Amino acid sequence: MERKYDPLSVEELGRNAARAITNWPAVALPPDKPFEGSGVYAVYYAGVFPAYVKVTGEVPIYVGQAVLTKTKPRPLFERLREHARSIDDARNLDLADFRCRWLVLDTVWINLTEQLLISEHRPLWNWVVAGFGNHNQGRTRNTQERSWWDTLHPGRKWALNQRTNVASVGDITAAIHDHLRGQHSM
């Protein structure tokens, strides 16, 4: 076995950024003060939704990224606000049960850091309950099935116009339990 370590490798620098996000305290979602910049964020849940009883407030339920554009000088802050609106729209979730962390990063580190966080924590809404990060795409998305997230957490008006998902709430809940059982056996 070769013992080799490069502290300046791209992957190691990405791991450093992934670790750095947890150095900041989790705050209410959305953050109360606007800030500028692109980067990576993690959303945490500590509520009583039955399918999530094994989800702890220290493991993110969702990890995402937001990148600066000409029209969005505060993409990270705005993305966290969008997520807060989605949770608030859900009829069976309480926004007060959610917290977030974020890290403003140079664009070159964003994808790598996000992927490392997702692979390390296997967040439920990234791995199983897909659709939380979806945006309203208008009529083109209305021909699609409602996402698992919108099936489990109905309330976003635009998602109600989509076709019913073939997966039932019971199917999704079973997939959640399988995922969480797999995490605890690691």
CSV table of C-alpha atoms in Angstrom, one decimal:
chain,number,residue,atom,x,y,z
A,1,MET,CA,0.0,0.0,0.0
A,2,GLU,CA,1.4,3.3,-1.0
A,3,ARG,CA,1.2,6.1,1.6
A,4,LYS,CA,0.8,9.2,-0.5
A,5,TYR,CA,-0.9,12.4,0.4
A,6,ASP,CA,-1.1,15.6,-1.6
A,7,PRO,CA,-2.7,18.4,0.6
A,8,LEU,CA,-3.0,20.6,-2.5
A,9,SER,CA,-4.8,18.1,-4.7
A,10,VAL,CA,-8.1,19.3,-6.2
A,11,GLU,CA,-10.0,16.7,-4.2
A,12,GLU,CA,-8.4,17.5,-0.9
A,13,LEU,CA,-9.0,21.2,-1.4
A,14,GLY,CA,-12.6,20.4,-2.2
A,15,ARG,CA,-12.8,18.3,1.1
A,16,ASN,CA,-11.5,21.3,3.0
A,17,ALA,CA,-14.3,23.4,1.6
A,18,ALA,CA,-16.8,20.7,2.4
A,19,ARG,CA,-15.6,20.6,6.0
A,20,ALA,CA,-15.5,24.4,6.3
A,21,ILE,CA,-19.3,24.7,5.8
A,22,THR,CA,-19.8,22.8,9.1
A,23,ASN,CA,-17.6,25.3,11.0
A,24,TRP,CA,-20.4,27.9,10.7
A,25,PRO,CA,-23.4,27.7,12.9
A,26,ALA,CA,-26.7,26.6,11.4
A,27,VAL,CA,-29.2,29.4,11.2
A,28,ALA,CA,-32.9,29.7,10.5
A,29,LEU,CA,-33.9,29.2,6.9
A,30,PRO,CA,-33.9,31.6,5.1
A,31,PRO,CA,-31.0,33.7,6.6
A,32,ASP,CA,-32.3,37.0,7.8
A,33,LYS,CA,-29.6,39.2,6.3
A,34,PRO,CA,-29.0,39.3,2.5
A,35,PHE,CA,-25.5,38.5,1.3
A,36,GLU,CA,-23.8,38.4,-2.0
A,37,GLY,CA,-22.0,35.5,-3.7
A,38,SER,CA,-22.1,32.0,-5.2
A,39,GLY,CA,-21.5,28.9,-3.3
A,40,VAL,CA,-22.8,25.8,-1.6
A,41,TYR,CA,-25.4,25.3,1.1
A,42,ALA,CA,-26.9,22.6,3.3
A,43,VAL,CA,-30.4,22.5,4.7
A,44,TYR,CA,-31.1,20.7,7.9
A,45,TYR,CA,-34.4,19.3,9.4
A,46,ALA,CA,-35.3,18.7,13.0
A,47,GLY,CA,-39.1,18.3,13.0
A,48,VAL,CA,-41.7,15.6,13.5
A,49,PHE,CA,-42.7,14.6,9.9
A,50,PRO,CA,-43.3,10.8,10.4
A,51,ALA,CA,-41.1,9.6,7.5
A,52,TYR,CA,-38.2,11.7,8.8
A,53,VAL,CA,-38.1,10.6,12.4
A,54,LYS,CA,-34.6,9.2,12.0
A,55,VAL,CA,-33.3,12.4,10.3
A,56,THR,CA,-31.2,14.4,12.7
A,57,GLY,CA,-30.5,18.1,12.7
A,58,GLU,CA,-26.8,17.5,12.2
A,59,VAL,CA,-27.1,15.6,8.9
A,60,PRO,CA,-28.3,17.7,5.9
A,61,ILE,CA,-31.6,16.8,4.4
A,62,TYR,CA,-30.5,18.6,1.2
A,63,VAL,CA,-27.3,20.0,-0.3
A,64,GLY,CA,-27.3,22.4,-3.2
A,65,GLN,CA,-25.4,25.2,-5.0
A,66,ALA,CA,-26.1,28.6,-6.5
A,67,VAL,CA,-23.9,30.3,-9.1
A,68,LEU,CA,-23.5,34.0,-9.8
A,69,THR,CA,-25.0,35.4,-13.0
A,70,LYS,CA,-25.3,38.8,-14.5
A,71,THR,CA,-28.9,39.1,-13.2
A,72,LYS,CA,-28.4,37.6,-9.8
A,73,PRO,CA,-25.7,39.2,-7.6
A,74,ARG,CA,-27.0,37.2,-4.5
A,75,PRO,CA,-27.7,33.8,-6.0
A,76,LEU,CA,-26.9,31.8,-2.8
A,77,PHE,CA,-29.1,34.0,-0.6
A,78,GLU,CA,-31.9,34.0,-3.2
A,79,ARG,CA,-31.8,30.2,-3.5
A,80,LEU,CA,-32.1,29.7,0.2
A,81,ARG,CA,-35.1,32.1,0.1
A,82,GLU,CA,-36.7,30.0,-2.7
A,83,HIS,CA,-36.2,26.9,-0.7
A,84,ALA,CA,-37.9,28.5,2.3
A,85,ARG,CA,-40.9,29.4,0.2
A,86,SER,CA,-41.1,25.8,-1.1
A,87,ILE,CA,-41.1,24.5,2.5
A,88,ASP,CA,-43.6,27.1,3.6
A,89,ASP,CA,-45.9,26.2,0.7
A,90,ALA,CA,-45.8,22.5,1.7
A,91,ARG,CA,-48.9,21.7,3.8
A,92,ASN,CA,-47.2,19.1,6.0
A,93,LEU,CA,-43.9,20.8,6.8
A,94,ASP,CA,-43.1,23.7,9.2
A,95,LEU,CA,-40.4,26.1,8.1
A,96,ALA,CA,-39.5,26.6,11.8
A,97,ASP,CA,-38.1,23.1,11.7
A,98,PHE,CA,-35.4,24.0,9.1
A,99,ARG,CA,-32.0,25.5,9.4
A,100,CYS,CA,-29.2,26.1,6.9
A,101,ARG,CA,-25.5,26.6,6.5
A,102,TRP,CA,-23.7,28.0,3.5
A,103,LEU,CA,-20.3,28.8,2.2
A,104,VAL,CA,-19.5,31.5,-0.4
A,105,LEU,CA,-16.9,29.9,-2.8
A,106,ASP,CA,-15.1,30.8,-5.9
A,107,THR,CA,-16.9,29.2,-8.8
A,108,VAL,CA,-14.2,26.7,-9.5
A,109,TRP,CA,-14.8,24.9,-6.1
A,110,ILE,CA,-18.6,24.9,-6.1
A,111,ASN,CA,-19.4,21.7,-8.1
A,112,LEU,CA,-16.7,19.7,-6.4
A,113,THR,CA,-17.7,20.8,-2.9
A,114,GLU,CA,-21.4,20.1,-3.5
A,115,GLN,CA,-20.6,16.6,-4.9
A,116,LEU,CA,-18.4,15.8,-1.9
A,117,LEU,CA,-21.1,16.9,0.6
A,118,ILE,CA,-23.7,14.9,-1.2
A,119,SER,CA,-21.6,11.8,-1.4
A,120,GLU,CA,-20.5,12.1,2.2
A,121,HIS,CA,-23.9,12.8,3.8
A,122,ARG,CA,-26.3,11.2,1.2
A,123,PRO,CA,-29.0,13.8,1.9
A,124,LEU,CA,-32.5,12.4,1.8
A,125,TRP,CA,-33.8,15.1,-0.6
A,126,ASN,CA,-30.8,14.6,-3.0
A,127,TRP,CA,-30.8,10.8,-3.0
A,128,VAL,CA,-34.4,9.7,-2.5
A,129,VAL,CA,-37.0,12.4,-2.4
A,130,ALA,CA,-36.1,14.2,-5.6
A,131,GLY,CA,-37.7,17.4,-6.8
A,132,PHE,CA,-37.2,19.9,-3.9
A,133,GLY,CA,-34.9,22.1,-6.0
A,134,ASN,CA,-37.3,22.1,-9.0
A,135,HIS,CA,-38.5,25.5,-10.4
A,136,ASN,CA,-41.7,26.2,-12.1
A,137,GLN,CA,-41.0,25.6,-15.8
A,138,GLY,CA,-44.5,26.5,-16.9
A,139,ARG,CA,-46.5,24.4,-19.4
A,140,THR,CA,-43.5,22.3,-20.5
A,141,ARG,CA,-43.1,20.8,-17.0
A,142,ASN,CA,-46.9,20.4,-16.6
A,143,THR,CA,-46.7,17.3,-18.8
A,144,GLN,CA,-44.3,15.6,-16.4
A,145,GLU,CA,-45.2,13.7,-13.3
A,146,ARG,CA,-45.2,15.5,-10.0
A,147,SER,CA,-41.9,14.9,-8.3
A,148,TRP,CA,-41.5,12.7,-5.3
A,149,TRP,CA,-40.9,15.8,-3.1
A,150,ASP,CA,-44.2,17.4,-4.3
A,151,THR,CA,-46.0,14.1,-3.9
A,152,LEU,CA,-44.9,13.7,-0.3
A,153,HIS,CA,-45.2,17.5,0.5
A,154,PRO,CA,-48.1,18.9,-1.6
A,155,GLY,CA,-48.6,22.6,-1.7
A,156,ARG,CA,-46.5,24.3,-4.4
A,157,LYS,CA,-49.2,25.6,-6.7
A,158,TRP,CA,-47.3,25.0,-9.9
A,159,ALA,CA,-46.7,21.4,-9.0
A,160,LEU,CA,-50.4,20.7,-8.5
A,161,ASN,CA,-50.8,21.2,-12.3
A,162,GLN,CA,-48.5,18.2,-13.0
A,163,ARG,CA,-49.6,14.7,-13.5
A,164,THR,CA,-49.9,12.5,-10.4
A,165,ASN,CA,-46.8,10.5,-9.8
A,166,VAL,CA,-47.1,6.7,-10.2
A,167,ALA,CA,-45.3,6.3,-6.9
A,168,SER,CA,-47.6,6.6,-3.9
A,169,VAL,CA,-46.8,8.3,-0.6
A,170,GLY,CA,-46.4,4.8,0.8
A,171,ASP,CA,-43.9,3.9,-1.9
A,172,ILE,CA,-41.9,7.0,-1.2
A,173,THR,CA,-42.0,6.5,2.6
A,174,ALA,CA,-40.7,2.9,2.1
A,175,ALA,CA,-37.8,4.2,-0.1
A,176,ILE,CA,-37.0,6.7,2.7
A,177,HIS,CA,-36.9,4.0,5.3
A,178,ASP,CA,-34.7,1.9,3.1
A,179,HIS,CA,-32.3,4.8,2.5
A,180,LEU,CA,-32.1,5.7,6.2
A,181,ARG,CA,-31.6,2.0,7.2
A,182,GLY,CA,-28.7,1.9,4.8
A,183,GLN,CA,-27.1,5.0,6.2
A,184,HIS,CA,-27.2,3.6,9.8
A,185,SER,CA,-25.5,0.4,8.7
A,186,MET,CA,-22.5,2.2,7.1
